[in-house]
Coordinates of C-alpha atoms in Angstrom, one line a residue:
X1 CA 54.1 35.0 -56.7
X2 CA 51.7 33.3 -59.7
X3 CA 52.1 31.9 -62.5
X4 CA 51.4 35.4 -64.2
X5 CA 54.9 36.2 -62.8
X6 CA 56.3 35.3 -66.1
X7 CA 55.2 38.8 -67.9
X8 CA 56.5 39.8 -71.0
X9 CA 58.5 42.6 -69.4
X10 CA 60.2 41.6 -66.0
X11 CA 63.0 43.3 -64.1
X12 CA 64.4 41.4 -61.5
X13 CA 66.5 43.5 -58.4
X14 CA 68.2 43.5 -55.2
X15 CA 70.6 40.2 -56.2
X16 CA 73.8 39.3 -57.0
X17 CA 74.5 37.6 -60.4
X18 CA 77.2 35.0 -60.5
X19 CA 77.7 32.5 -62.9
X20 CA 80.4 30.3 -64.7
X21 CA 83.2 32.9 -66.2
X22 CA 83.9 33.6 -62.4
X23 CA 86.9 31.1 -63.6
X24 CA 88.1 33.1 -66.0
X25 CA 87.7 36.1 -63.7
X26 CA 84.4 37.6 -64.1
X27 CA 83.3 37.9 -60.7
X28 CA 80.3 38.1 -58.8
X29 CA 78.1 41.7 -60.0
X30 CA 76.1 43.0 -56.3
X31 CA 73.4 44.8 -56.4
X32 CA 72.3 44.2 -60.0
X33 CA 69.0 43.6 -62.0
X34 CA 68.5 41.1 -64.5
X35 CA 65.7 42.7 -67.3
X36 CA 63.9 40.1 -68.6
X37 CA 61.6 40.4 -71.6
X38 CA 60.0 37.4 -73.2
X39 CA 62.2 34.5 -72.9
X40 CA 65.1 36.3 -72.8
X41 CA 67.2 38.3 -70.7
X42 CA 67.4 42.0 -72.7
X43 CA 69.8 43.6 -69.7
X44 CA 71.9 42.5 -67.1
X45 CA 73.9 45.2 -64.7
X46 CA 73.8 47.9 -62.2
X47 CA 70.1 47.8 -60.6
X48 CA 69.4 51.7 -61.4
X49 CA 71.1 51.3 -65.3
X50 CA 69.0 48.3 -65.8
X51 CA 65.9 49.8 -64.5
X52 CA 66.3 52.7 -66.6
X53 CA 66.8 50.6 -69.7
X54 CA 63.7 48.9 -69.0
X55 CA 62.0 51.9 -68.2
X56 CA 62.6 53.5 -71.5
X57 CA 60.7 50.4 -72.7
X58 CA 57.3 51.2 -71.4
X59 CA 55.9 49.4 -68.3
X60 CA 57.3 46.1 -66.6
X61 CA 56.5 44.0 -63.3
X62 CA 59.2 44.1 -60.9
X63 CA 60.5 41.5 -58.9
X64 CA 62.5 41.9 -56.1
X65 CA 65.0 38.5 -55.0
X66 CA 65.0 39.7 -51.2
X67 CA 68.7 39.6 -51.9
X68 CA 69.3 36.4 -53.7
X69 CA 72.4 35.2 -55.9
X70 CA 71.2 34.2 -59.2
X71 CA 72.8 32.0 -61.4
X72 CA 71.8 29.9 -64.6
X73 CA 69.7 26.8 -63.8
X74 CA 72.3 23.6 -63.6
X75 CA 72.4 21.5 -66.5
X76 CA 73.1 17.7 -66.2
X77 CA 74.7 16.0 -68.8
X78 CA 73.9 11.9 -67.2
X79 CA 70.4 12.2 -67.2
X80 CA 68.2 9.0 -67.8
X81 CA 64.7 10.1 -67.2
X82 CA 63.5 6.1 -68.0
X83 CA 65.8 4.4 -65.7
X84 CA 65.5 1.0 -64.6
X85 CA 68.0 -1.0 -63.2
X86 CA 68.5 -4.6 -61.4
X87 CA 65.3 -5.2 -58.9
X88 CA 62.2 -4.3 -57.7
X89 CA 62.2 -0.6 -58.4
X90 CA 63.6 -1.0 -62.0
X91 CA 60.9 -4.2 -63.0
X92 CA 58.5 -1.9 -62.2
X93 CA 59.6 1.0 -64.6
X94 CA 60.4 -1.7 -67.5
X95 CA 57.0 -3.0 -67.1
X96 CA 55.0 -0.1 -68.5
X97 CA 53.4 0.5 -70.9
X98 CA 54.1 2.8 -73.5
X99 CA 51.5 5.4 -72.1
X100 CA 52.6 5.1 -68.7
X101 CA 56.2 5.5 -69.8
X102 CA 55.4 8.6 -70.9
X103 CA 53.9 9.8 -68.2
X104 CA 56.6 8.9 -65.6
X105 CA 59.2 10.7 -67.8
X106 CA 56.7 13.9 -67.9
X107 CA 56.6 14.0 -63.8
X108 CA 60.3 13.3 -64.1
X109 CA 61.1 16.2 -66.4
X110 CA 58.5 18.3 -64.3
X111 CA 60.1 17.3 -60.8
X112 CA 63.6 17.8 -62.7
X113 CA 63.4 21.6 -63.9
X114 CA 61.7 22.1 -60.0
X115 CA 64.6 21.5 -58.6
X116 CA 66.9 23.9 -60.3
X117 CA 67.7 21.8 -63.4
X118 CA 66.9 23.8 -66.4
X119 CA 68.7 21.4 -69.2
X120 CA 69.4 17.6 -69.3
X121 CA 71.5 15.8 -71.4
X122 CA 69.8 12.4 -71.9
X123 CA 72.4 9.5 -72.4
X124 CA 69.8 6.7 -73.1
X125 CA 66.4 6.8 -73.1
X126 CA 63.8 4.1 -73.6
X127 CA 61.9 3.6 -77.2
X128 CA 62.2 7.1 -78.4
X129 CA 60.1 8.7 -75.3
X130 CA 62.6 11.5 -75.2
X131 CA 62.0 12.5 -78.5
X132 CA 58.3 13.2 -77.6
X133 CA 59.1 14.5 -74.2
X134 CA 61.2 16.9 -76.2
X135 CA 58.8 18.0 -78.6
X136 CA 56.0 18.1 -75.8
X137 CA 58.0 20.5 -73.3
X138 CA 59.1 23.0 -76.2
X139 CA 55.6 23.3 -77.1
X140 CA 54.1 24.4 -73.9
X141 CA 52.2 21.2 -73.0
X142 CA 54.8 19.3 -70.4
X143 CA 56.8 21.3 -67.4
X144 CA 60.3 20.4 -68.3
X145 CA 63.9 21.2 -69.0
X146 CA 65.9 21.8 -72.3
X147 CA 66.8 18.3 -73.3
X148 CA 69.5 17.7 -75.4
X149 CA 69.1 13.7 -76.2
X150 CA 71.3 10.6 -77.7
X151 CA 68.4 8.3 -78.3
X152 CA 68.8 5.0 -77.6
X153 CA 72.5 4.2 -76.5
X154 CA 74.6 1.7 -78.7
X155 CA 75.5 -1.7 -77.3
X156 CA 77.3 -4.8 -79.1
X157 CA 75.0 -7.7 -78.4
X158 CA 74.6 -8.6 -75.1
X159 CA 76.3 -5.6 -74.2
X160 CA 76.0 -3.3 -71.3
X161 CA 72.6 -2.0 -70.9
X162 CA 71.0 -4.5 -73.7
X163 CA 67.9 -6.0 -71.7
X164 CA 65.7 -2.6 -71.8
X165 CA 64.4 -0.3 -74.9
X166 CA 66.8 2.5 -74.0
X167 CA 69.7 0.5 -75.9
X168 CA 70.0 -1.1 -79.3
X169 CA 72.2 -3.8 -80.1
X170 CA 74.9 -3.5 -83.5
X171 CA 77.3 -5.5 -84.7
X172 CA 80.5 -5.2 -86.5
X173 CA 81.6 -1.7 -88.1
X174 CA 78.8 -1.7 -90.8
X175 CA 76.2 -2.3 -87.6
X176 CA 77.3 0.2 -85.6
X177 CA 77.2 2.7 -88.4
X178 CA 73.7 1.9 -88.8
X179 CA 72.9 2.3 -85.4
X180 CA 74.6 6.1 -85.1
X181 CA 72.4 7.1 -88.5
X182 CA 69.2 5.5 -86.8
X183 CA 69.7 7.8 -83.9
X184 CA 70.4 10.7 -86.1
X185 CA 67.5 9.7 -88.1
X186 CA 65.4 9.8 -85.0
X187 CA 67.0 13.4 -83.8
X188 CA 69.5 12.7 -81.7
X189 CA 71.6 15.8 -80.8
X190 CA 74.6 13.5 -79.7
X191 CA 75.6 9.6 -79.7
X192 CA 76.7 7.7 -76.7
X193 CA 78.0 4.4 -76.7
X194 CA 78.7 1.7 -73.9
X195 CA 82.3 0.4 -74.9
X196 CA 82.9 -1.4 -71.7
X197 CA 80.7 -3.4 -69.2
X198 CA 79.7 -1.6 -66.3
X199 CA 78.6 -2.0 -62.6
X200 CA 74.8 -3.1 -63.7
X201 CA 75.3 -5.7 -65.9
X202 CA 75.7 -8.9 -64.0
X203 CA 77.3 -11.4 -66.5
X204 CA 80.4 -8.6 -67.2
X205 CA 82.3 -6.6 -65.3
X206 CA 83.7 -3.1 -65.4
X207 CA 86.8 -4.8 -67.0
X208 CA 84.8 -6.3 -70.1
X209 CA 85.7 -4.6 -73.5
X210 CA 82.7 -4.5 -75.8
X211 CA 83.9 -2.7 -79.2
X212 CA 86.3 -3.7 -81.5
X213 CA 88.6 -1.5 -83.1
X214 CA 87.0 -1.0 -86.2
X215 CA 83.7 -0.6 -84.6
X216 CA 84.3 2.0 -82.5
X217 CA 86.0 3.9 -85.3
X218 CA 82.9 3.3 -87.3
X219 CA 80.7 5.1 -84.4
X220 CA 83.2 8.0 -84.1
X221 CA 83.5 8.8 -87.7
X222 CA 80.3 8.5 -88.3
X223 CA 78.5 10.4 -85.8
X224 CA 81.7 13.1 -87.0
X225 CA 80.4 13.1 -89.9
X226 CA 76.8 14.2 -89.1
X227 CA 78.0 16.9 -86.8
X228 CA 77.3 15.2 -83.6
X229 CA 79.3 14.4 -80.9
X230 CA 80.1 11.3 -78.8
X231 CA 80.3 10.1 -75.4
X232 CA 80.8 6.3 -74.3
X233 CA 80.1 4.5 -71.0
X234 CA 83.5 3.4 -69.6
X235 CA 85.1 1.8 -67.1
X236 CA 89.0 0.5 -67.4
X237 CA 91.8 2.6 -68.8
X238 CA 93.2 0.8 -71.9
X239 CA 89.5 1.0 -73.9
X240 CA 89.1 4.3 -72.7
X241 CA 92.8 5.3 -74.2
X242 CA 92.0 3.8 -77.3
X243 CA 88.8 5.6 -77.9
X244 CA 90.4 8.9 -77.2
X245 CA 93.2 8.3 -79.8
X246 CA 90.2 8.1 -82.2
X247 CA 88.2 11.2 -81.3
X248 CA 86.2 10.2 -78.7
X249 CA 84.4 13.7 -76.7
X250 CA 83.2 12.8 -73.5
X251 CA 83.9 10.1 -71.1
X252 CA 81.1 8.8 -68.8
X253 CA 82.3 7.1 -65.3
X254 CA 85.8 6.6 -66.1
X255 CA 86.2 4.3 -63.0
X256 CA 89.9 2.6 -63.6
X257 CA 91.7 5.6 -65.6
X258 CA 95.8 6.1 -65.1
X259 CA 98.1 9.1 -65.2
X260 CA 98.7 8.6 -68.9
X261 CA 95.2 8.3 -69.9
X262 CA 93.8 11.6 -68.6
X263 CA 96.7 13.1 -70.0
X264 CA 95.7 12.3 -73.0
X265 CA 92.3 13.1 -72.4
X266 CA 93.2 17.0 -71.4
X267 CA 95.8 16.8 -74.7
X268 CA 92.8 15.8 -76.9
X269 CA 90.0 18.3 -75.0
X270 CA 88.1 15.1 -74.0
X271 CA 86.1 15.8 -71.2
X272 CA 84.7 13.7 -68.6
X273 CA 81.3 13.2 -66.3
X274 CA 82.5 11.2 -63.5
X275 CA 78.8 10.5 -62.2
X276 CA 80.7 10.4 -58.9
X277 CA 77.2 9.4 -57.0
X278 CA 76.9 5.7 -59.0
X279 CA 80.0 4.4 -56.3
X280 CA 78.1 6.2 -52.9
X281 CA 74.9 5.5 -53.1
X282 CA 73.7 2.8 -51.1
X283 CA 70.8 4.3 -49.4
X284 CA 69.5 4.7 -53.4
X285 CA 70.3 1.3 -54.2
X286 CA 68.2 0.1 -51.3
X287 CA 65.2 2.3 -52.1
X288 CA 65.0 0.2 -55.7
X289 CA 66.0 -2.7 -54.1
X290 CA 68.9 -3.3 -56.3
X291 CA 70.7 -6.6 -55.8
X292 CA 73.4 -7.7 -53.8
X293 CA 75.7 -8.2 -56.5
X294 CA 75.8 -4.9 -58.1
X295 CA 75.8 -2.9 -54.9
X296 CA 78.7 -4.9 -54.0
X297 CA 80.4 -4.0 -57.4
X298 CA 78.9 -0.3 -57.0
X299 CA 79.9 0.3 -54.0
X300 CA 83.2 -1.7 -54.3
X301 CA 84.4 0.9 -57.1
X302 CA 84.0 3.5 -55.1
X303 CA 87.6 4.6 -53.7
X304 CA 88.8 3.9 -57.0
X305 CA 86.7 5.9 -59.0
X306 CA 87.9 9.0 -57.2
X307 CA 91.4 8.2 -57.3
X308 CA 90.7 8.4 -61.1
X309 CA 88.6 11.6 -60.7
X310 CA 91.5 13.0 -58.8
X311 CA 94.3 12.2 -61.8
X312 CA 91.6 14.1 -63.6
X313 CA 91.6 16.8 -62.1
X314 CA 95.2 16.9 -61.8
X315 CA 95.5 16.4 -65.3
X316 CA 93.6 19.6 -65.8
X317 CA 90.8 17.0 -67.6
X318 CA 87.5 19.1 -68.2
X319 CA 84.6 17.3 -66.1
X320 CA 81.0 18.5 -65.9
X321 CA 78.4 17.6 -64.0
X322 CA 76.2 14.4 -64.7
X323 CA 74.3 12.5 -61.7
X324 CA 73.3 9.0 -63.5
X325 CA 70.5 8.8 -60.7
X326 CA 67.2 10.8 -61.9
X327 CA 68.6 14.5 -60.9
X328 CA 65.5 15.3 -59.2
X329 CA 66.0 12.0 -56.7
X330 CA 66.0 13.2 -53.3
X331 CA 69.5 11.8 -51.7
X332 CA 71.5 13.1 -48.6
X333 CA 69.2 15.6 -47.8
X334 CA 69.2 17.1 -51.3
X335 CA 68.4 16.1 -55.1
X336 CA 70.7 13.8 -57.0
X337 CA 72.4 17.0 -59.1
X338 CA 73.2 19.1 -56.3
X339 CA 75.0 16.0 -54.3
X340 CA 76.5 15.0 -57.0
X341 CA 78.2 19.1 -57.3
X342 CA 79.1 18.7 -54.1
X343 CA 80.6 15.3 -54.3
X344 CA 83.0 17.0 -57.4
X345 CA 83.9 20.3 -55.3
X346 CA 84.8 18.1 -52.2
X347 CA 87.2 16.3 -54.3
X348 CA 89.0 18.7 -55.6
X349 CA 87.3 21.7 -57.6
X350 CA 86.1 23.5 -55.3
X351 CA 83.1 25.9 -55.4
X352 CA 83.7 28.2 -58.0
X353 CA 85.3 25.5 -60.8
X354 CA 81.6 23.2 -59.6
X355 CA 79.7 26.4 -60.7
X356 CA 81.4 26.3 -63.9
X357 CA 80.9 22.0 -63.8
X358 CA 77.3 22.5 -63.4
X359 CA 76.5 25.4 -65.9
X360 CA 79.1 26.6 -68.5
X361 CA 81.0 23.6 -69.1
X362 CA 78.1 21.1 -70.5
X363 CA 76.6 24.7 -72.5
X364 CA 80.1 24.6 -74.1
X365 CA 80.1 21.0 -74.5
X366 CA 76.5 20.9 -76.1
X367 CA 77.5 23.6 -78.4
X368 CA 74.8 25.9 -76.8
X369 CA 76.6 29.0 -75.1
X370 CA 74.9 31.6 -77.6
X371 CA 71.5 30.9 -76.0
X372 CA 72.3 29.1 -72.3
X373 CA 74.7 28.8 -69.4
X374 CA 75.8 32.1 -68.2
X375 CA 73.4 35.5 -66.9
X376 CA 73.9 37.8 -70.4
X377 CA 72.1 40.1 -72.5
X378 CA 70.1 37.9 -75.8
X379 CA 70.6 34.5 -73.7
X380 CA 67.6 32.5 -72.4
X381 CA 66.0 33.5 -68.9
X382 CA 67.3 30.0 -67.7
X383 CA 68.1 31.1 -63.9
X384 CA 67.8 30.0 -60.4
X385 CA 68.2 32.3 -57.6
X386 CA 69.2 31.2 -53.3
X387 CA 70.6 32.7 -50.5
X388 CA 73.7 31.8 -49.9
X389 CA 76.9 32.5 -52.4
X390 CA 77.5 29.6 -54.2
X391 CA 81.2 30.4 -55.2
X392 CA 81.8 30.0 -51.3
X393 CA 80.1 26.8 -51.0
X394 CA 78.5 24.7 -53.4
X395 CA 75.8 23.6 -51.2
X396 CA 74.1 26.7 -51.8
X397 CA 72.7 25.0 -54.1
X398 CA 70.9 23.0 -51.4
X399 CA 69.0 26.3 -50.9
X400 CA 67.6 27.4 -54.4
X401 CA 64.4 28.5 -53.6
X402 CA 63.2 30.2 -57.1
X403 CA 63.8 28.9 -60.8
X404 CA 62.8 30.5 -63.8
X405 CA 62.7 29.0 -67.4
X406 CA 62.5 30.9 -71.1
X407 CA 61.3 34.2 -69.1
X408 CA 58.4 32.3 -67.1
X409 CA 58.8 31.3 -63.0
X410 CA 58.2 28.1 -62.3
X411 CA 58.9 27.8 -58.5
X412 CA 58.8 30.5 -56.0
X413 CA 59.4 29.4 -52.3
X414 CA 58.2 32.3 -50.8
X415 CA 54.0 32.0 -52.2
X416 CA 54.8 28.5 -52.1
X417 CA 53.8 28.3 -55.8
X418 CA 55.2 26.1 -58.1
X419 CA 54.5 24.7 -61.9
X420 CA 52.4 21.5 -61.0

């Protein structure tokens, strides 16, 4: 298939469509056709109804899936396209220039949306970059994903995540204030803050609390205020517990949490990305030539990070899918999004619930669902189609093998053709 596969009028046949509100009982439609005109998917249903529909419309190519399941591209809500931690692999990223940045982060978003990714949610970001990237991929001249963006993440001085651009440091309530409005300034669709250290910061540890009371109220409220939403690096239960009382949204990591926090978290609809991949991932660690000290801590987490993902779960805490590594990274025989799906339905979801993780859930979260995250009539054509059924087994996933994005293929298997 070419490029030119992405006609104003398309019809897609002889799949299944699946996606997200198979939790809430909307199961799996066989033999159906998904009509796509534009960017946007006009019909969805029976194969012969659809066709008909589209017929009535005057001509349209016609694409037949050999069989596929199609599903809405994943979304993946810890996405740093700019990373750059401890060693050789992250020196070389902080050293470049401003041009070069952006051209890594381009390739990234390109090699990102390849793989099956059709939205990112960018938790820190280095100089602004995203902003750009953003502008540049809705206007046709970079190969990318939907990316929903925080800026540059908020950090006390010092604080975890402070020696690269993809930070910024504030101090006391009035600080951190400024800092949320900056990033709102700049058009940040959500704020994160790091209110804990973290396993890459060498002089803290995951223990270290890095907001005062007042100051994390001042980033909450604030960011309330201008309609956005907030998510904070953390570690240890007792800052985690604190933030929640005052509104926090989103948890990233949540490596130390207890019984009473995540049931707090469920009370309060605070959801969490557990980034399960950060704690297992030596072989990545090695590849960057990260240090010693923070694989130790990494790696040293681990069984207790899903004991907390587990009270999560049990809790009946939302979590959503968010890799940390770049989601394209090839790890474990697939890309950093899909193992990190897998990692969550392992320990305890299971395949349909990780469908939902990976699509429906972050949509929700981003406040997006009229245009993104399930297969229905006025949404985006954000889809991915593979062979096998992913509500049986997530690594399905492992097997996508055509992704289209806004109406317009960018990766078909079987011509070998993809958006380069």
């Amino acid at each position: 298939m070419s490029e030119s596969s992405g006609a104003a009028s398309t019809v897609l046949v002889n799949c299944t469509v699946v996606d997200g509100r198979i939790v809430d009982g909307v199961g799996p439609l066989p033999d159906a056709a998904v009509w796509v005109r534009d960017d946007r998917i006009a019909a969805v249903g029976p194969r012969d109804e659809v066709l008909a529909q589209a017929g009535e419309q005057g001509g349209f190519a016609r694409v037949d899936l050999d069989g596929a399941y199609v599903t809405p591209g994943l979304t993946n809500m810890h996405t740093h396209l700019s990373l750059s931690l401890p060693g050789s692999g992250g020196d070389g990223v902080k050293g470049m220039s401003p041009h070069e940045l952006a051209f890594y982060m381009a390739d990234g978003a390109r090699r990102t949306l390849l793989c099956g990714v059709t939205t990112v949610r960018c938790v820190a970001e280095k100089d602004h970059a995203d902003f750009a990237l953003r502008r540049a991929i809705a206007a046709g001249r970079v190969v990318g994903p939907r990316i929903f963006t925080a800026g540059r993440a908020l950090v006390c001085t010092g604080g975890h995540g402070h020696e690269s651009g993809d930070t910024m440091e504030c101090d006391g309530a009035d600080g951190f204030r400024r800092g949320v409005r900056s990033q709102v300034k700049a058009g940040a669709d959500l704020i994160k803050v790091m209110i804990s250290g973290g396993i890459a910061g060498e002089h803290e540890s995951i223990h270290t609390r890095q907001l005062f009371t007042d100051e994390l109220r001042a980033v909450i409220d604030t960011a309330h205020a201008w309609g956005r939403r907030v998510t904070a690096h953390a570690g240890p239960a007792p800052v985690i517990a604190e933030a929640v009382e005052l509104g926090l949204d989103c948890v990233e990591h949540g490596y130390q949490l207890t019984p009473e926090v995540v049931a707090r978290m469920a009370e309060r609809g605070t959801a969490l990305v557990p980034t399960l991949l950060v704690t297992r991932c030596k072989e990545f660690f090695d590849e960057l030539g990260v240090p010693e000290w923070m694989q130790c801590r990494s790696l040293g987490a681990g069984p207790r990070h899903l004991e907390s993902y587990a009270m999560a779960l049990e809790a009946g805490v939302e979590v959503l899918l968010g890799s940390d590594m770049p989601p394209f990274w090839h790890f474990e025989g697939t890309n950093a999004s899909v193992r990190e799906l897998e990692y969550m339905s392992e320990g305890g979801i299971g395949p349909a619930h990780a469908l939902y993780a990976g699509t429906l859930g972050p949509i929700r979260w981003l406040g997006a669902e009229a245009d993104l995250g399930t297969v229905e009539t006025g949404k985006y054509a954000d889809l991915v189609a593979m062979d096998a059924d992913p509500t049986a087994e997530t690594s399905a996933f492992r097997g996508i093998r055509w992704v289209m994005k806004g109406g317009r293929v960018v990766r078909d298997d079987r011509s070998g053709w993809s958006a380069q």
